[in-house]
Coordinates of C-alpha atoms in Angstrom, one line a residue:
M1 CA 159.9 100.5 159.4
R2 CA 161.6 98.6 162.5
A3 CA 158.2 96.4 162.8
R4 CA 158.7 95.8 158.9
I5 CA 162.1 94.7 159.2
Q6 CA 161.4 92.2 162.5
A7 CA 158.3 90.9 160.4
K8 CA 160.9 89.9 157.6
K9 CA 163.5 88.2 160.2
L10 CA 160.1 86.4 161.7
I11 CA 159.1 85.1 158.6
F12 CA 163.0 84.2 157.3
A13 CA 163.1 82.1 160.8
I14 CA 159.9 80.0 160.5
F15 CA 160.4 79.5 156.9
A16 CA 163.9 78.4 157.3
W17 CA 162.7 76.2 160.6
A18 CA 159.9 74.6 158.7
I19 CA 162.3 72.8 156.1
A20 CA 164.4 72.1 158.7
M21 CA 161.6 70.4 160.4
A22 CA 160.1 68.7 157.3
A23 CA 163.6 67.5 156.7
F24 CA 163.7 65.7 160.5
V25 CA 160.1 64.3 160.1
F26 CA 160.8 62.9 156.7
F27 CA 164.2 61.1 157.5
R28 CA 162.9 60.3 160.9
Y29 CA 159.9 58.4 159.4
A30 CA 161.1 57.7 155.8
Q31 CA 162.6 54.4 156.9
T32 CA 159.8 53.0 158.7
P33 CA 157.1 50.9 156.9
E34 CA 154.0 52.2 159.0
L35 CA 153.4 55.9 160.5
P36 CA 153.4 56.7 164.1
Q37 CA 150.2 55.9 166.3
W38 CA 149.3 59.4 166.4
A39 CA 149.1 60.1 162.6
V40 CA 146.5 59.1 160.6
G41 CA 148.1 60.0 157.3
T42 CA 151.2 61.7 155.7
A43 CA 149.0 64.9 155.9
D44 CA 149.7 64.7 159.4
L45 CA 153.4 64.7 158.8
A46 CA 153.4 68.0 157.3
T47 CA 151.3 69.7 159.8
L48 CA 153.8 68.2 162.3
A49 CA 156.7 70.2 160.3
I50 CA 154.2 73.3 159.5
Y51 CA 153.6 73.3 163.5
M52 CA 157.0 72.7 164.7
G53 CA 158.2 75.3 162.0
I54 CA 156.1 78.0 163.6
I55 CA 157.2 77.1 167.0
F56 CA 160.9 76.9 166.5
G57 CA 161.0 79.9 164.3
S58 CA 159.2 82.0 166.8
L59 CA 162.1 80.8 169.7
H60 CA 164.4 81.9 167.3
W61 CA 163.1 85.4 166.2
M62 CA 162.7 85.7 169.8
S63 CA 166.1 84.9 171.2
N64 CA 167.4 87.3 168.4
L65 CA 165.3 90.0 169.4
I66 CA 166.3 89.8 173.1
A67 CA 170.1 89.4 172.1
D68 CA 169.8 92.7 169.5
F69 CA 168.5 94.1 172.5
S70 CA 170.2 94.1 175.4
A71 CA 174.0 93.7 176.9
I72 CA 173.8 90.1 175.4
N73 CA 174.8 92.0 172.0
R74 CA 177.9 93.4 173.6
L75 CA 179.1 89.9 175.0
P76 CA 181.7 88.0 172.4
Y77 CA 179.5 86.1 169.6
L78 CA 179.9 83.0 171.2
F79 CA 178.5 83.6 174.1
S80 CA 175.6 85.1 172.1
V81 CA 175.3 81.9 170.0
I82 CA 174.9 79.4 173.5
F83 CA 172.5 81.9 174.8
K84 CA 170.3 81.8 171.5
G85 CA 170.9 77.8 171.4
L86 CA 169.8 77.5 175.3
F87 CA 166.8 80.1 175.1
L88 CA 165.5 77.8 171.8
L89 CA 165.9 74.5 174.0
L90 CA 164.2 75.7 176.8
G91 CA 161.4 77.3 175.2
A92 CA 160.7 74.0 173.4
T93 CA 161.1 71.9 176.3
T94 CA 158.9 74.0 178.5
L95 CA 156.0 73.9 175.6
A96 CA 156.2 70.3 175.6
Y97 CA 156.0 70.1 179.0
M98 CA 152.7 72.6 179.2
T99 CA 151.5 70.6 176.3
Q100 CA 151.4 67.1 178.1
F101 CA 150.4 69.1 181.3
L102 CA 147.2 69.9 179.5
N103 CA 146.6 66.8 177.8
M104 CA 146.8 64.9 181.1
W105 CA 145.2 67.8 183.3
A106 CA 142.1 65.1 184.2
I107 CA 144.0 62.4 185.5
E108 CA 144.5 61.7 189.0
N109 CA 147.8 62.9 190.3
H110 CA 148.9 63.9 186.8
M111 CA 151.5 66.1 188.0
S112 CA 153.3 62.7 189.3
T113 CA 152.4 61.2 185.9
L114 CA 153.8 63.9 184.0
R115 CA 157.2 64.0 185.6
Q116 CA 157.4 60.4 185.4
M117 CA 156.3 60.1 181.5
L118 CA 158.6 63.2 180.7
T119 CA 161.8 61.1 182.5
A120 CA 161.0 57.6 181.2
H121 CA 159.2 58.1 177.8
I122 CA 160.6 62.1 176.4
L123 CA 163.8 62.9 178.1
Y124 CA 165.8 59.4 177.8
S125 CA 164.3 58.2 174.5
P126 CA 166.7 58.0 171.7
S127 CA 164.4 60.3 169.1
F128 CA 164.3 63.3 171.5
Q129 CA 168.3 63.1 172.2
A130 CA 168.1 63.0 168.3
L131 CA 166.0 65.9 168.2
I132 CA 168.0 67.8 170.7
I133 CA 171.4 67.2 168.6
Y134 CA 169.4 68.0 165.7
L135 CA 168.3 71.4 166.6
V136 CA 171.5 72.2 168.4
V137 CA 173.0 71.8 164.7
V138 CA 170.3 74.0 162.8
R139 CA 170.5 76.8 165.6
V140 CA 174.4 76.9 165.0
G141 CA 174.0 76.9 161.0
L142 CA 171.6 79.4 160.8
A143 CA 173.5 81.6 163.6
F144 CA 176.5 81.3 161.4
I145 CA 174.3 82.1 158.1
E146 CA 172.8 85.2 159.6
Q147 CA 176.3 86.4 161.0
M148 CA 177.6 86.0 157.6
A149 CA 174.6 88.0 156.3
L150 CA 175.9 90.8 159.0
L151 CA 179.7 90.5 157.6
V152 CA 178.7 91.0 154.0
G153 CA 175.2 92.2 153.6
P154 CA 172.2 89.7 152.9
R155 CA 171.7 90.3 149.4
I156 CA 175.1 90.0 148.5
L157 CA 174.9 86.5 150.6
F158 CA 172.2 85.9 148.5
N159 CA 173.9 86.3 145.1
I160 CA 177.0 84.8 146.0
G161 CA 175.3 81.8 146.9
L162 CA 173.3 81.8 143.6
G163 CA 176.5 82.2 141.5
K164 CA 175.1 85.5 140.5
Y165 CA 178.6 87.3 140.1
H166 CA 180.8 84.9 139.4
R167 CA 181.0 86.2 136.0
P168 CA 181.3 90.2 135.6
R169 CA 178.2 91.7 134.7
Y170 CA 177.0 95.3 134.1
E171 CA 174.6 97.0 136.6
Q172 CA 173.0 100.8 137.0
R173 CA 173.8 101.6 140.5
L174 CA 173.7 104.7 143.1
F175 CA 176.5 104.9 145.5
L176 CA 176.7 107.4 148.4
Y177 CA 179.9 108.2 150.3
L178 CA 180.2 109.3 153.9
D179 CA 183.2 110.8 155.5
M180 CA 184.2 112.1 158.6
V181 CA 185.3 115.8 158.9
A182 CA 188.6 116.6 160.4
S183 CA 189.1 112.8 161.1
T184 CA 192.7 112.9 161.1
T185 CA 192.8 116.0 163.7
H186 CA 190.1 113.4 165.6
A187 CA 192.7 110.4 165.7
E188 CA 195.8 112.3 166.4
S189 CA 193.8 114.1 169.7
L190 CA 192.2 110.9 170.8
G191 CA 194.6 108.1 170.1
D192 CA 194.1 104.7 167.9
Y193 CA 192.1 103.1 170.6
R194 CA 189.4 106.1 171.6
F195 CA 189.2 107.1 167.5
S196 CA 188.5 103.6 166.8
R197 CA 186.0 103.2 169.7
L198 CA 184.7 106.9 168.3
I199 CA 183.9 105.1 164.8
Q200 CA 181.8 102.2 165.9
D201 CA 179.6 104.6 167.7
C202 CA 179.1 106.6 164.7
F203 CA 178.5 103.8 162.4
S204 CA 176.3 102.0 164.9
L205 CA 174.1 104.6 164.9
L206 CA 173.8 104.7 161.0
S207 CA 172.7 100.9 160.8
D208 CA 169.2 101.4 161.3
T209 CA 169.3 104.6 158.9
V210 CA 171.1 102.1 156.1
V211 CA 168.5 99.5 156.9
N212 CA 165.4 102.1 156.8
N213 CA 166.2 103.5 153.2
D214 CA 166.9 99.7 151.9
A215 CA 170.2 100.3 151.1
E216 CA 173.3 98.4 151.4
I217 CA 176.9 98.7 153.3
Y218 CA 179.6 97.9 150.1
R219 CA 182.7 99.0 152.0
Y220 CA 184.1 100.4 155.4
M221 CA 187.2 102.6 154.7
G222 CA 188.3 103.7 158.1
D223 CA 186.4 106.5 158.9
A224 CA 184.6 106.7 155.8
V225 CA 181.5 104.5 154.4
L226 CA 180.2 103.4 150.8
I227 CA 176.7 102.7 150.7
H228 CA 175.0 101.7 147.6
W229 CA 171.5 100.7 146.0
P230 CA 170.5 99.4 142.7
L231 CA 169.9 102.8 141.0
E232 CA 165.9 102.6 140.3
N233 CA 165.5 101.7 144.1
G234 CA 168.1 104.6 145.4
I235 CA 166.2 107.6 143.4
I236 CA 163.2 107.0 145.2
E237 CA 161.8 108.3 148.3
D238 CA 164.7 110.6 149.0
R239 CA 166.6 107.6 150.0
S240 CA 170.4 108.7 149.5
F241 CA 169.5 112.1 150.9
N242 CA 167.5 110.9 154.0
I243 CA 170.4 108.5 155.1
Y244 CA 172.8 111.6 155.3
Y245 CA 170.6 113.7 157.2
E246 CA 168.9 111.3 159.1
F247 CA 172.5 110.1 160.3
S248 CA 173.3 113.4 161.0
Q249 CA 170.7 114.2 163.2
Q250 CA 171.0 111.1 165.3
L251 CA 174.7 112.1 166.1
N252 CA 173.2 115.5 167.0
W253 CA 170.5 113.4 169.5
Q254 CA 173.8 111.8 171.0
R255 CA 175.6 114.9 171.6
K256 CA 175.7 114.6 175.6
Y257 CA 177.2 111.4 174.8
F258 CA 179.8 112.1 172.4
E259 CA 180.7 115.2 174.5
E260 CA 181.1 113.4 177.5
Q261 CA 183.1 110.5 175.7
Y262 CA 185.2 112.1 173.0
G263 CA 185.0 115.7 173.8
F264 CA 183.3 116.7 170.6
V265 CA 180.3 116.0 168.4
P266 CA 181.3 113.9 164.8
K267 CA 180.4 115.6 162.1
F268 CA 180.2 114.1 158.3
K269 CA 180.4 114.9 154.9
A270 CA 178.7 113.3 151.7
A271 CA 178.4 113.0 148.2
A272 CA 176.4 110.6 146.0
H273 CA 176.8 109.6 142.6
C274 CA 175.5 107.3 139.8
G275 CA 176.3 105.2 136.8
Q276 CA 177.1 102.0 135.0
V277 CA 179.3 100.0 137.0
V278 CA 180.6 96.1 136.5
A279 CA 180.1 93.9 139.6
A280 CA 182.1 90.6 139.8
V281 CA 183.4 88.2 142.7
V282 CA 186.6 88.4 143.3
G283 CA 189.4 86.6 145.8
V284 CA 189.8 83.1 146.4
Q285 CA 190.4 82.4 150.3
K286 CA 187.9 86.1 151.0
Q287 CA 185.4 86.5 148.6
E288 CA 183.3 89.9 148.2
I289 CA 181.7 91.4 145.3
S290 CA 183.2 94.5 144.2
F291 CA 182.3 97.2 141.6
F292 CA 184.4 98.5 139.0
S293 CA 184.1 101.9 137.3
D294 CA 185.0 105.4 136.8
V295 CA 181.7 106.0 139.0
L296 CA 183.6 105.3 142.3
N297 CA 186.3 107.6 141.4
T298 CA 184.4 110.4 140.3
L299 CA 182.5 109.8 143.8
A300 CA 185.5 110.3 145.7
R301 CA 186.9 113.4 144.1
L302 CA 183.6 114.9 144.4
Q303 CA 183.2 114.5 147.9
D304 CA 186.8 116.3 148.2
Q305 CA 184.8 119.2 147.1
C306 CA 182.4 119.4 149.9
N307 CA 185.1 121.6 152.0
P308 CA 186.0 124.1 149.1
L309 CA 182.2 124.5 148.2
G310 CA 181.1 124.8 152.0
Q311 CA 178.5 122.3 151.6
R312 CA 177.7 119.3 153.6
M313 CA 176.5 117.1 150.8
L314 CA 177.3 116.9 146.9
I315 CA 175.5 115.5 144.3
S316 CA 176.2 115.0 140.5
G317 CA 174.3 116.5 137.7
S318 CA 173.7 112.9 136.5
L319 CA 171.9 112.1 139.6
Q320 CA 170.3 115.2 140.0
S321 CA 168.3 114.6 136.6
L322 CA 166.8 111.8 138.0
I323 CA 165.3 113.2 141.2
D324 CA 161.6 114.0 141.1
T325 CA 162.5 117.4 142.7
G326 CA 158.6 118.4 142.9
D327 CA 158.3 115.8 145.3
S328 CA 161.8 116.0 147.0
H329 CA 161.7 117.1 150.5
Y330 CA 165.2 118.8 149.6
D331 CA 166.4 121.6 147.9
F332 CA 169.0 121.0 145.2
A333 CA 171.7 124.5 144.7
N334 CA 173.4 124.6 141.3
L335 CA 177.0 124.8 141.8
G336 CA 177.8 125.2 138.1
P337 CA 180.1 122.7 136.2
I338 CA 183.6 122.1 138.1
K339 CA 186.9 120.1 136.9
L340 CA 187.2 117.3 139.4
K341 CA 191.1 116.6 140.7
G342 CA 192.0 113.8 137.7
K343 CA 189.7 114.5 135.0
Q344 CA 189.5 116.2 132.0
H345 CA 186.0 117.0 131.4
S346 CA 183.6 119.4 134.0
I347 CA 180.6 117.9 135.7
E348 CA 177.7 119.4 136.9
V349 CA 177.6 119.7 140.7
Y350 CA 174.7 120.3 143.2
G351 CA 174.5 121.1 146.7
V352 CA 171.7 119.3 148.8
S353 CA 169.8 120.7 152.0
P354 CA 166.4 119.8 153.5
K355 CA 164.0 122.3 152.2
G356 CA 163.7 125.0 154.9
S357 CA 167.2 125.1 156.2
N358 CA 169.5 127.7 155.8
S359 CA 172.5 125.0 154.7

């Protein structure tokens, strides 16, 4: 799953850089009546744009990969952008040097000739300097887009850009609500700073699980988080259940770390519910896509029943009816109709546990 995610990022990087390089080549040579000496026809310009897109896109992806899986990820964001930009420029310069080195291999004193050519004809040429400035602008622009995608979610950013939700629209959504058990007690014992670090550590472990199950974060609410899918995507492959139990397993795997840092292993409870919501962009200075429906209120009330019912995860009867229980890896215990706080009518509630478990 992680390999597939990285493959998507690589394809996006190559596609974005191919477009950027096509724009550069077009504006660089569109005003000249004649093609450059190395180009036989306009097809060569297109080939150059694609070639540069593949090279710079691959370097872009590689710099992101290094930053994400190293200590650079913990540095301030500005340092991360600087590293990625320098990596791209050094990689491109090295590639150009190697290409010229191979082309001039047969020339006597080729190393001296190559250094002179790079200094006189490439490094100090206006076209090369313009390319460097253009590369920096594109790299910073893509870094900004990537950071925005991390803040609001790639699909939400895409939909905001398309204006999809500027008018309210009805959608069928599945929501998963995760909330830390005994969070008030933990906050009082740890203090605000250490408790905030605990939340950071917990939700860092959650991120890969969310991506692996094709979900998106709707909103963080202190020690709780709302996750959602389009209904047809959320009900397949046990996705809403996988997130909770995989997350719980990851917390348990990090037991030693949490006990050393905080003195306990955090636990979460969960609830899932689905139904029709109204989605719309709200805000002016800061925009986000918000969902309006009684579904979210019912979900919060359902999650409140985890402790009274002694269940780690609860789902509504409306969601359970959509699950293919025959192919599911989970058992569903019918807890009967329960009247939730603030609701006039009772709803069917089910407890969820992995097959073969005692909980």
